[in-house]
Coordinates of C-alpha atoms in Angstrom, one line a residue:
M672 CA 68.7 -179.7 -1.2
A673 CA 68.4 -176.9 1.4
A674 CA 72.1 -177.0 2.0
K675 CA 72.7 -176.9 -1.7
Q676 CA 70.5 -173.9 -2.1
V677 CA 72.3 -172.1 0.7
I678 CA 75.7 -172.7 -1.0
R679 CA 74.4 -171.4 -4.2
N680 CA 73.0 -168.3 -2.6
L681 CA 76.3 -167.7 -0.7
V682 CA 78.3 -168.1 -3.9
M683 CA 76.2 -165.7 -5.8
M684 CA 76.1 -163.2 -3.0
T685 CA 79.9 -163.3 -2.6
I686 CA 80.5 -163.0 -6.3
M687 CA 78.2 -160.0 -6.5
T688 CA 79.9 -158.4 -3.5
A689 CA 83.3 -158.9 -4.9
V690 CA 82.3 -157.4 -8.2
C691 CA 80.7 -154.4 -6.5
Y692 CA 83.6 -153.8 -4.3
S693 CA 86.0 -154.2 -7.2
F694 CA 84.1 -151.4 -9.1
T695 CA 83.7 -149.2 -6.1
S696 CA 87.3 -149.5 -5.1
C697 CA 88.4 -148.6 -8.6
A698 CA 86.0 -145.7 -8.6
S699 CA 87.2 -144.5 -5.3
V700 CA 90.8 -144.3 -6.4
D701 CA 90.3 -143.4 -10.0
R702 CA 90.7 -139.8 -11.1
N703 CA 91.3 -137.9 -14.2
T704 CA 95.1 -137.3 -14.4
R705 CA 95.8 -133.7 -15.1
E706 CA 98.4 -132.9 -17.6
D707 CA 101.4 -131.0 -16.2
Y708 CA 100.7 -128.0 -18.3
I709 CA 102.8 -125.0 -17.7
G710 CA 102.1 -122.1 -20.0
P711 CA 99.8 -119.2 -20.9
R712 CA 96.4 -119.2 -19.2
L713 CA 93.8 -120.7 -21.5
S714 CA 90.3 -119.4 -21.9
S715 CA 87.5 -121.0 -19.8
S716 CA 86.2 -122.8 -22.9
T717 CA 89.5 -124.5 -23.6
T718 CA 91.3 -126.4 -21.0
P719 CA 94.6 -128.3 -21.3
Q720 CA 92.6 -131.4 -22.1
S721 CA 90.6 -129.7 -24.9
K722 CA 90.9 -131.1 -28.4
D723 CA 90.4 -127.7 -30.0
K724 CA 93.2 -127.2 -32.5
T725 CA 93.6 -123.6 -31.4
T726 CA 94.5 -124.7 -27.9
P727 CA 98.3 -125.2 -27.3
P728 CA 99.2 -128.9 -26.8
V729 CA 99.3 -129.8 -23.1
D730 CA 102.9 -130.9 -23.3
R731 CA 104.1 -127.8 -25.1
V732 CA 104.0 -124.1 -24.4
A733 CA 103.0 -121.7 -27.2
V734 CA 106.6 -120.5 -27.7
P735 CA 107.2 -117.3 -29.6
T736 CA 108.6 -117.7 -33.1
I737 CA 112.3 -117.1 -33.3
T738 CA 114.1 -116.4 -36.5
P739 CA 116.8 -119.0 -37.4
E740 CA 119.4 -116.3 -37.9
G741 CA 120.3 -112.9 -36.4
P742 CA 119.7 -111.7 -32.9
I743 CA 116.8 -112.9 -30.7
A744 CA 114.4 -110.0 -30.2
V745 CA 112.2 -110.6 -27.1
T746 CA 109.9 -108.9 -24.7
V747 CA 109.8 -109.9 -21.1
Q748 CA 106.7 -112.1 -21.7
D749 CA 108.4 -113.6 -24.7
A750 CA 111.4 -114.5 -22.6
I751 CA 109.1 -116.1 -20.0
L752 CA 107.3 -118.2 -22.6
L753 CA 110.6 -119.2 -24.3
T754 CA 112.0 -120.4 -21.0
L755 CA 108.8 -122.3 -20.1
G756 CA 108.9 -124.1 -23.5
N757 CA 112.6 -124.7 -23.9
N758 CA 114.5 -124.6 -20.7
R759 CA 116.2 -127.9 -20.0
A760 CA 116.1 -127.7 -16.2
L761 CA 112.3 -127.2 -16.3
K762 CA 111.9 -130.2 -18.7
V763 CA 113.7 -132.3 -16.1
E764 CA 111.4 -131.2 -13.3
K765 CA 108.3 -131.7 -15.4
L766 CA 108.9 -135.5 -15.4
N767 CA 108.6 -135.8 -11.6
P768 CA 104.8 -135.8 -11.4
A769 CA 104.6 -138.5 -14.1
I770 CA 107.2 -140.6 -12.3
S771 CA 105.3 -140.2 -9.0
R772 CA 102.0 -141.4 -10.7
T773 CA 103.7 -144.7 -11.4
E774 CA 103.8 -145.2 -7.6
E775 CA 100.0 -144.7 -7.6
E776 CA 99.6 -147.4 -10.2
K777 CA 101.9 -149.6 -8.1
E778 CA 99.7 -149.2 -5.0
R779 CA 96.6 -149.8 -7.1
A780 CA 98.0 -153.1 -8.3
A781 CA 97.4 -154.6 -4.8
F782 CA 93.7 -154.7 -5.8
D783 CA 94.1 -156.1 -9.3
P784 CA 92.5 -159.5 -10.0
I785 CA 95.0 -162.4 -10.4
L786 CA 94.5 -165.3 -12.8
T787 CA 96.1 -168.6 -11.6
G788 CA 96.3 -171.9 -13.4
G789 CA 98.1 -175.2 -13.1
Y790 CA 98.6 -178.6 -14.6
S791 CA 100.2 -181.7 -13.0
R792 CA 100.5 -185.4 -13.8
D793 CA 101.2 -188.1 -11.3
R794 CA 102.1 -191.7 -11.9
E795 CA 102.5 -194.2 -9.1
K796 CA 103.6 -197.9 -9.3
A797 CA 103.1 -200.1 -6.3
E798 CA 103.9 -203.8 -5.8
K799 CA 102.0 -205.9 -3.4
P800 CA 103.8 -208.7 -1.4
S801 CA 100.9 -211.0 -2.0
R802 CA 101.3 -210.6 -5.8
P803 CA 105.0 -210.2 -6.5
N804 CA 104.6 -210.5 -10.3
Q805 CA 101.8 -207.9 -10.5
A806 CA 102.1 -204.1 -9.8
N807 CA 99.4 -201.5 -9.5
L808 CA 99.8 -198.5 -11.8
D809 CA 97.8 -195.4 -10.7
N810 CA 97.7 -192.2 -12.8
E811 CA 96.3 -188.8 -12.0
V812 CA 96.1 -185.6 -14.1
T813 CA 95.0 -182.4 -12.4
T814 CA 94.1 -179.2 -14.1
E815 CA 93.3 -176.0 -12.2
L816 CA 92.1 -172.5 -13.2
G817 CA 91.2 -169.7 -10.8
V818 CA 90.7 -166.0 -10.3
S819 CA 91.5 -164.2 -7.0
E820 CA 91.3 -160.6 -5.9
Y821 CA 92.1 -158.7 -2.8
L822 CA 89.5 -156.0 -2.0
P823 CA 90.0 -152.7 -0.2
T824 CA 87.7 -153.9 2.6
G825 CA 90.4 -156.5 3.6
T826 CA 88.5 -159.3 1.8
D827 CA 90.3 -161.9 -0.2
V828 CA 88.1 -163.6 -2.7
A829 CA 89.0 -166.5 -4.9
I830 CA 87.0 -168.6 -7.5
D831 CA 88.6 -171.8 -8.8
L832 CA 87.7 -174.6 -11.2
S833 CA 89.6 -177.9 -11.1
T834 CA 89.4 -181.3 -12.8
E835 CA 91.1 -184.5 -11.7
Q836 CA 91.4 -187.5 -14.1
T837 CA 92.4 -190.8 -12.5
W838 CA 92.9 -194.2 -14.1
S839 CA 94.5 -197.5 -13.0
N840 CA 95.3 -200.9 -14.4
L841 CA 92.9 -202.3 -11.7
Y842 CA 89.9 -201.0 -13.6
S843 CA 89.1 -200.2 -17.2
D844 CA 87.2 -196.9 -16.9
D845 CA 88.7 -193.5 -16.2
L846 CA 87.3 -191.4 -13.3
Y847 CA 86.8 -187.6 -13.6
K848 CA 86.2 -185.3 -10.7
S849 CA 85.3 -181.6 -11.5
R850 CA 85.0 -179.0 -8.8
A851 CA 83.9 -175.4 -8.6
G852 CA 84.9 -173.6 -5.5
L853 CA 84.7 -170.2 -3.8
S854 CA 86.8 -169.1 -0.9
V855 CA 86.4 -165.8 1.0
T856 CA 88.7 -164.6 3.8
Q857 CA 87.8 -161.5 5.7
S858 CA 90.2 -159.7 8.0
L859 CA 88.2 -158.7 11.0
L860 CA 90.9 -156.7 12.9
R861 CA 94.4 -156.3 11.5
G862 CA 94.3 -155.7 7.8
G863 CA 90.6 -155.0 7.7
G864 CA 88.7 -151.8 6.7
L865 CA 88.9 -149.3 3.8
R866 CA 90.9 -146.7 5.7
Y867 CA 93.8 -149.1 6.3
N868 CA 93.9 -150.8 2.9
L869 CA 93.6 -147.5 0.9
A870 CA 96.1 -145.6 3.1
S871 CA 99.1 -146.5 1.0
L872 CA 97.3 -145.6 -2.2
R873 CA 96.2 -142.3 -0.7
Q874 CA 99.8 -141.6 0.4
A875 CA 101.0 -142.2 -3.1
R876 CA 98.4 -139.7 -4.4
L877 CA 99.5 -137.1 -1.8
D878 CA 103.1 -137.7 -3.0
T879 CA 102.0 -137.0 -6.6
R880 CA 100.2 -133.9 -5.5
A881 CA 103.4 -132.8 -3.6
T882 CA 105.4 -133.1 -6.8
S883 CA 102.9 -130.8 -8.5
Y884 CA 103.6 -128.2 -5.8
E885 CA 107.3 -128.8 -6.2
L886 CA 107.0 -128.3 -9.9
R887 CA 105.0 -125.1 -9.4
G888 CA 107.7 -123.8 -7.0
F889 CA 110.4 -124.6 -9.6
A890 CA 108.4 -122.9 -12.4
E891 CA 108.0 -119.8 -10.3
A892 CA 111.7 -119.7 -9.4
I893 CA 112.7 -120.0 -13.1
V894 CA 110.2 -117.4 -14.2
A895 CA 111.6 -115.1 -11.5
Q896 CA 115.1 -115.9 -12.7
V897 CA 114.5 -115.2 -16.3
E898 CA 112.8 -111.9 -15.5
E899 CA 115.6 -110.8 -13.2
T900 CA 118.2 -111.9 -15.8
Y901 CA 116.3 -109.9 -18.5
W902 CA 116.5 -106.7 -16.4
N903 CA 120.1 -107.4 -15.4
Y904 CA 121.0 -107.8 -19.0
A905 CA 119.4 -104.5 -19.8
L906 CA 121.3 -103.0 -16.8
T907 CA 124.6 -104.2 -18.1
Q908 CA 123.9 -102.8 -21.6
R909 CA 123.1 -99.5 -20.1
Q910 CA 126.2 -99.6 -17.9
I911 CA 128.4 -100.1 -20.9
E912 CA 126.8 -97.1 -22.6
I913 CA 127.4 -95.0 -19.5
F914 CA 131.0 -96.1 -19.3
L915 CA 131.6 -95.4 -23.0
E916 CA 130.1 -91.9 -22.6
S917 CA 132.2 -91.3 -19.5
L918 CA 135.3 -92.5 -21.2
K919 CA 134.7 -90.2 -24.1
L920 CA 134.2 -87.3 -21.6
A921 CA 137.5 -88.2 -19.8
E922 CA 139.4 -88.3 -23.1
Q923 CA 137.9 -84.9 -24.0
Q924 CA 139.0 -83.6 -20.6
K925 CA 142.5 -85.0 -21.2
R926 CA 142.7 -83.1 -24.5
Q927 CA 141.6 -79.9 -22.8
T928 CA 144.3 -80.4 -20.2
E929 CA 147.0 -81.0 -22.8
E930 CA 146.0 -77.9 -24.6
M931 CA 146.1 -75.8 -21.5
I932 CA 149.5 -77.3 -20.6
R933 CA 150.7 -76.5 -24.1
I934 CA 149.8 -72.8 -23.8
G935 CA 151.3 -72.7 -20.3
Y936 CA 148.0 -72.2 -18.4
L937 CA 148.4 -75.5 -16.4
A938 CA 151.4 -77.4 -15.0
E939 CA 152.3 -80.7 -16.6
S940 CA 151.5 -82.5 -13.3
E941 CA 147.8 -81.9 -14.0
L942 CA 148.0 -84.4 -16.9
A943 CA 148.5 -87.4 -14.6
A944 CA 145.0 -86.9 -13.0
A945 CA 143.4 -86.9 -16.5
E946 CA 145.3 -90.0 -17.6
A947 CA 144.4 -91.8 -14.4
E948 CA 140.8 -91.0 -14.9
I949 CA 140.9 -92.5 -18.4
A950 CA 142.5 -95.6 -17.0
L951 CA 139.7 -95.9 -14.4
R952 CA 137.0 -95.5 -17.0
R953 CA 138.6 -98.2 -19.1
E954 CA 138.8 -100.5 -16.1
G955 CA 135.1 -100.0 -15.4
L956 CA 134.3 -100.6 -19.1
I957 CA 136.2 -103.9 -19.1
N958 CA 134.2 -105.0 -16.0
A959 CA 130.9 -103.9 -17.5
R960 CA 131.6 -105.8 -20.7
S961 CA 132.5 -108.9 -18.8
N962 CA 129.3 -108.7 -16.7
F963 CA 127.3 -108.2 -20.0
Q964 CA 128.9 -111.3 -21.6
K965 CA 128.2 -113.5 -18.5
T966 CA 124.6 -112.2 -18.2
H967 CA 124.2 -112.8 -22.0
L968 CA 125.2 -116.5 -21.5
Q969 CA 122.9 -116.9 -18.5
L970 CA 119.9 -115.5 -20.5
L971 CA 120.7 -117.7 -23.5
R972 CA 120.7 -120.8 -21.3
L973 CA 117.4 -119.8 -19.8
L974 CA 115.8 -119.1 -23.1
N975 CA 117.4 -122.1 -24.8
P976 CA 116.1 -121.4 -28.3
P977 CA 116.3 -124.4 -30.7
D978 CA 119.5 -123.5 -32.5
T979 CA 122.7 -125.4 -33.1
N980 CA 124.6 -122.1 -32.9
L981 CA 123.1 -121.1 -29.6
W982 CA 126.0 -119.4 -27.9
Q983 CA 126.7 -117.1 -30.8
R984 CA 123.2 -115.7 -30.9
G985 CA 122.7 -112.1 -29.9
I986 CA 119.8 -110.8 -27.9
V987 CA 117.8 -107.7 -28.4
L988 CA 115.6 -106.5 -25.5
L989 CA 112.3 -104.9 -26.7
H990 CA 111.6 -103.7 -23.2
Q991 CA 113.9 -101.4 -21.1
P992 CA 113.8 -100.9 -17.3
A993 CA 111.0 -98.5 -16.3
V994 CA 109.1 -97.8 -13.1
P995 CA 105.9 -99.8 -13.3
D996 CA 102.6 -98.3 -12.1
V997 CA 102.1 -100.7 -9.2
K998 CA 100.4 -100.0 -5.9
L999 CA 101.0 -102.6 -3.3
D1000 CA 98.4 -103.8 -0.9
D1001 CA 99.0 -103.7 2.8
V1002 CA 101.6 -106.2 4.0
E1003 CA 99.0 -108.4 5.8
S1004 CA 97.3 -109.0 2.4
H1005 CA 100.5 -110.3 0.9
V1006 CA 101.1 -112.5 3.9
G1007 CA 97.6 -113.9 3.5
V1008 CA 98.3 -114.8 -0.1
A1009 CA 101.6 -116.4 0.8
L1010 CA 100.0 -118.6 3.5
R1011 CA 97.6 -119.9 0.8
M1012 CA 99.8 -120.1 -2.3
R1013 CA 103.4 -120.8 -1.2
P1014 CA 104.2 -124.1 -2.9
D1015 CA 106.7 -125.2 -0.2
L1016 CA 104.1 -124.5 2.5
N1017 CA 101.5 -126.5 0.7
Q1018 CA 104.0 -129.3 0.4
A1019 CA 104.6 -129.2 4.1
K1020 CA 100.8 -129.4 4.8
L1021 CA 100.6 -132.5 2.6
Q1022 CA 103.3 -134.1 4.7
V1023 CA 101.0 -133.7 7.8
Q1024 CA 98.2 -135.4 5.9
R1025 CA 100.6 -138.2 4.9
G1026 CA 101.5 -138.6 8.5
D1027 CA 97.8 -139.0 9.4
L1028 CA 97.6 -141.8 7.0
E1029 CA 100.7 -143.4 8.3
I1030 CA 99.2 -143.4 11.8
V1031 CA 96.1 -145.2 10.4
K1032 CA 98.4 -147.9 9.0
T1033 CA 100.5 -148.3 12.2
R1034 CA 97.5 -148.2 14.5
N1035 CA 96.0 -151.1 12.5
G1036 CA 99.2 -153.0 13.1
L1037 CA 98.7 -152.9 16.8
L1038 CA 95.5 -155.1 16.4
P1039 CA 95.6 -158.9 16.6
K1040 CA 95.2 -160.7 13.3
M1041 CA 91.8 -162.3 13.2
D1042 CA 90.4 -163.7 9.9
L1043 CA 87.1 -165.2 9.1
F1044 CA 87.3 -167.7 6.3
I1045 CA 84.8 -169.8 4.4
T1046 CA 85.3 -172.2 1.5
L1047 CA 82.4 -173.4 -0.6
G1048 CA 82.6 -176.0 -3.3
Q1049 CA 80.5 -178.4 -5.4
S1050 CA 81.9 -181.4 -7.2
G1051 CA 80.8 -183.7 -10.0
Y1052 CA 81.9 -187.3 -10.7
S1053 CA 81.6 -189.2 -14.0
G1054 CA 83.5 -191.3 -16.4
S1055 CA 84.1 -188.4 -18.8
F1056 CA 85.1 -184.8 -18.4
G1057 CA 81.9 -183.3 -19.9
R1058 CA 79.6 -185.3 -17.7
S1059 CA 81.6 -184.5 -14.6
V1060 CA 81.2 -180.8 -15.3
D1061 CA 77.5 -181.2 -15.8
A1062 CA 77.3 -183.2 -12.5
I1063 CA 78.6 -180.2 -10.5
D1064 CA 74.9 -179.3 -10.0
G1065 CA 74.5 -182.6 -8.1
K1066 CA 74.3 -183.2 -4.5
S1067 CA 78.1 -183.4 -3.7
Y1068 CA 79.4 -180.3 -2.0
D1069 CA 81.9 -179.2 0.6
I1070 CA 81.9 -176.4 3.2
L1071 CA 84.8 -175.2 5.3
A1072 CA 84.4 -172.3 7.7
G1073 CA 86.3 -171.0 10.7
I1074 CA 88.3 -168.2 12.4
S1075 CA 92.0 -167.9 12.7
L1076 CA 93.8 -165.8 15.3
E1077 CA 97.4 -164.5 15.5
Y1078 CA 99.0 -162.1 17.9
P1079 CA 102.6 -161.6 19.0
F1080 CA 103.0 -161.6 22.8
I1081 CA 104.9 -158.3 22.9
N1082 CA 104.2 -156.9 19.5
R1083 CA 107.3 -154.7 19.8
K1084 CA 107.8 -153.9 16.1
A1085 CA 104.2 -152.7 15.7
R1086 CA 104.4 -150.5 18.8
A1087 CA 107.7 -149.0 17.6
L1088 CA 106.3 -148.2 14.2
H1089 CA 103.2 -146.6 15.7
R1090 CA 105.3 -144.5 18.0
K1091 CA 107.5 -143.5 15.1
S1092 CA 104.5 -142.4 13.0
M1093 CA 103.1 -140.4 15.9
L1094 CA 106.4 -138.6 16.3
S1095 CA 106.9 -138.1 12.6
R1096 CA 103.4 -136.6 12.3
E1097 CA 104.2 -134.2 15.2
Q1098 CA 107.4 -133.3 13.5
A1099 CA 105.6 -132.5 10.2
E1100 CA 103.2 -130.3 12.0
E1101 CA 106.0 -128.4 13.8
A1102 CA 107.7 -128.0 10.4
V1103 CA 104.5 -126.4 9.0
N1104 CA 104.4 -123.9 12.0
N1105 CA 108.1 -123.1 11.5
L1106 CA 107.5 -122.5 7.8
I1107 CA 104.6 -120.3 8.5
Q1108 CA 106.8 -118.1 10.6
L1109 CA 109.5 -118.1 7.9
V1110 CA 106.9 -117.0 5.4
Q1111 CA 105.9 -114.1 7.6
V1112 CA 109.6 -113.0 7.7
D1113 CA 110.1 -113.5 4.0
I1114 CA 107.1 -111.5 2.9
R1115 CA 107.6 -108.7 5.4
S1116 CA 111.3 -108.4 4.5
A1117 CA 110.5 -108.4 0.8
Y1118 CA 107.8 -105.8 1.3
I1119 CA 110.3 -103.6 3.1
E1120 CA 112.8 -104.1 0.2
V1121 CA 110.2 -103.1 -2.4
N1122 CA 109.4 -99.9 -0.6
R1123 CA 113.1 -99.2 -0.1
A1124 CA 113.9 -99.8 -3.7
K1125 CA 111.0 -97.6 -4.8
E1126 CA 112.2 -94.7 -2.6
Q1127 CA 115.7 -95.1 -3.9
I1128 CA 114.6 -94.4 -7.5
A1129 CA 113.6 -90.8 -6.6
A1130 CA 116.6 -90.4 -4.4
T1131 CA 119.1 -91.5 -7.0
A1132 CA 117.5 -89.4 -9.7
A1133 CA 117.8 -86.3 -7.5
T1134 CA 121.4 -87.2 -6.7
R1135 CA 122.2 -87.6 -10.4
A1136 CA 120.7 -84.3 -11.3
L1137 CA 122.7 -82.5 -8.6
L1138 CA 125.9 -84.2 -9.5
E1139 CA 125.3 -83.3 -13.2
E1140 CA 125.1 -79.7 -12.1
K1141 CA 128.2 -80.0 -9.9
A1142 CA 130.2 -81.6 -12.8
R1143 CA 129.1 -78.8 -15.2
I1144 CA 130.1 -76.1 -12.7
E1145 CA 133.4 -77.8 -12.1
A1146 CA 134.1 -78.0 -15.8
E1147 CA 133.3 -74.3 -16.2
K1148 CA 135.6 -73.4 -13.3
F1149 CA 138.4 -75.5 -14.9
R1150 CA 138.0 -73.6 -18.2
V1151 CA 138.5 -70.3 -16.4
G1152 CA 141.4 -71.6 -14.3
K1153 CA 139.6 -71.8 -11.0
S1154 CA 139.6 -75.6 -10.7
T1155 CA 142.0 -78.5 -11.2
T1156 CA 142.0 -81.6 -13.3
L1157 CA 141.6 -83.7 -10.1
L1158 CA 138.5 -81.9 -9.0
V1159 CA 137.0 -82.2 -12.4
A1160 CA 137.8 -85.9 -12.5
Q1161 CA 136.2 -86.4 -9.1
A1162 CA 133.1 -84.6 -10.1
Q1163 CA 132.8 -86.7 -13.3
R1164 CA 133.5 -89.9 -11.4
D1165 CA 130.7 -89.0 -8.9
L1166 CA 128.4 -88.3 -11.8
L1167 CA 129.3 -91.7 -13.4
S1168 CA 128.5 -93.5 -10.2
S1169 CA 125.2 -91.7 -9.8
R1170 CA 124.1 -92.5 -13.3
I1171 CA 124.8 -96.2 -12.8
S1172 CA 123.0 -96.0 -9.4
E1173 CA 120.0 -94.5 -11.0
I1174 CA 119.5 -97.3 -13.5
Q1175 CA 120.5 -99.8 -10.9
A1176 CA 117.7 -98.4 -8.6
I1177 CA 115.0 -99.0 -11.2
T1178 CA 116.4 -102.5 -11.9
N1179 CA 116.5 -103.2 -8.1
Y1180 CA 112.8 -102.1 -7.8
L1181 CA 111.7 -104.4 -10.6
N1182 CA 113.7 -107.3 -9.1
A1183 CA 112.3 -106.6 -5.7
L1184 CA 108.7 -106.8 -7.0
I1185 CA 109.5 -110.1 -8.7
E1186 CA 111.0 -111.5 -5.5
L1187 CA 108.0 -110.4 -3.5
Y1188 CA 105.6 -112.1 -5.9
R1189 CA 107.7 -115.2 -6.0
L1190 CA 107.9 -115.5 -2.2
E1191 CA 104.1 -115.1 -1.8
G1192 CA 103.5 -117.7 -4.6
S1193 CA 101.6 -115.4 -6.9
L1194 CA 104.2 -114.7 -9.6
L1195 CA 102.7 -117.2 -12.1
E1196 CA 99.2 -115.9 -11.6
R1197 CA 100.3 -112.3 -12.1
R1198 CA 102.1 -113.3 -15.3
G1199 CA 99.1 -115.2 -16.6
I1200 CA 100.8 -118.6 -16.4
M1201 CA 99.0 -121.8 -15.6
A1202 CA 100.8 -124.5 -13.7
P1203 CA 100.0 -127.5 -11.5
G1204 CA 99.6 -126.9 -7.7
Q1205 CA 97.3 -123.9 -8.0
E1206 CA 94.8 -125.1 -5.4
P1207 CA 95.9 -124.4 -1.8
V1208 CA 96.0 -127.3 0.7
E1209 CA 93.4 -127.1 3.4
Q1210 CA 94.2 -128.3 6.9

């Protein structure tokens, strides 16, 4: 009876331990899956998971309303929201975190309980030499049902129930044997411990987090692209206007030249310079219109409004390039932001953490395999199935316990894998250090470019004002016969170039600011856009 009580206690203790570990293992790896929301920042009271009907759905961005016909009128912010809600390339990238989460579920499946069952029937006929005319017929039917689970501690637990029914022509009654058993195998060295058994799952979670940073980087890149394309589109529109005005002025100059030739005030050779200038203006206008049309297509692809007649839609920009009232912090502050927020740098830091987990796995592989196992069972015998089950509480029991050991003499594969993991981890750390240096160069270069572009605005404005005066003076001199058509054309050509350079300088400054914010990883924050991967990775 003492042995029987011990078995019962061990069975109950093991079952409770398995259940507790099962719940704790699930709790340790369970987490609330964040939706991959990319869109306007929500208020503190409404999160992407909120069920408030005023909150935009987590899988859609609050896209501005676009009329089904006519040109698309958008501000810069409207263009950003349209891109985040409709752009096809972004939709492709947004699937990556969800795909990566399936790998997490795949790794968690290693700790799922498994239901097993079986049914078999055996019939044996044996003839005895002493009785050649009489044969023994033995029959056996076996039914089994069990549940097993592998725990993150390296413990394999299995509970099984089985029944055997036997009968023979040698006796009239059937014999039933029912058994309830519990087996526990605990890895003591290789394969044991939470750190090793949860390492693959934690790596999968890091991979999912890495895809969030990758998605954030792509979202920042596409927001930067749509902003730059927006301003470049405005630039090409303005360039066409400038070329048209310049062409009109060149044609007016030609008419003046023809009139002065007609009255004999100028030689006919002066007409060639005026006609050449008109040809140059038309050449520039053709190029400007071509750039406008190509930029128009690029902006349409980014916005991708839901329209079957997409490529024929016009675009009206509600914002025009203007110098923003922005005062940059010192360059070290921008570098500090980049070192915390750059998505690619955070991805690289996650690779270091993944390498640490790989070392945990390969170091465990260096250990010998030593397992402690114990099998406990109680059986009941009777002439019927029901009574055999009731008899399980009887005195019949079985206990099997022991230790198994396995270790390769050289263990070459495990050593090679461990060495590889150590080198890969070192490589990942060096990659982080290299990327930190590249971030320093990127931010400092972009900071210099922003300051250069800002200074160019005033410089090009001054140049344009001076060249306007020069062109006016040259035109006055031409009217009184103290200049030539060629000199007037050169002055007008210089003025044309300066006017384009002036609007180009403003656009360059806007784009330089966008690039600086993108490189430091703060563009989405500055535009009020929420996206995964906002939290920096700590090392």
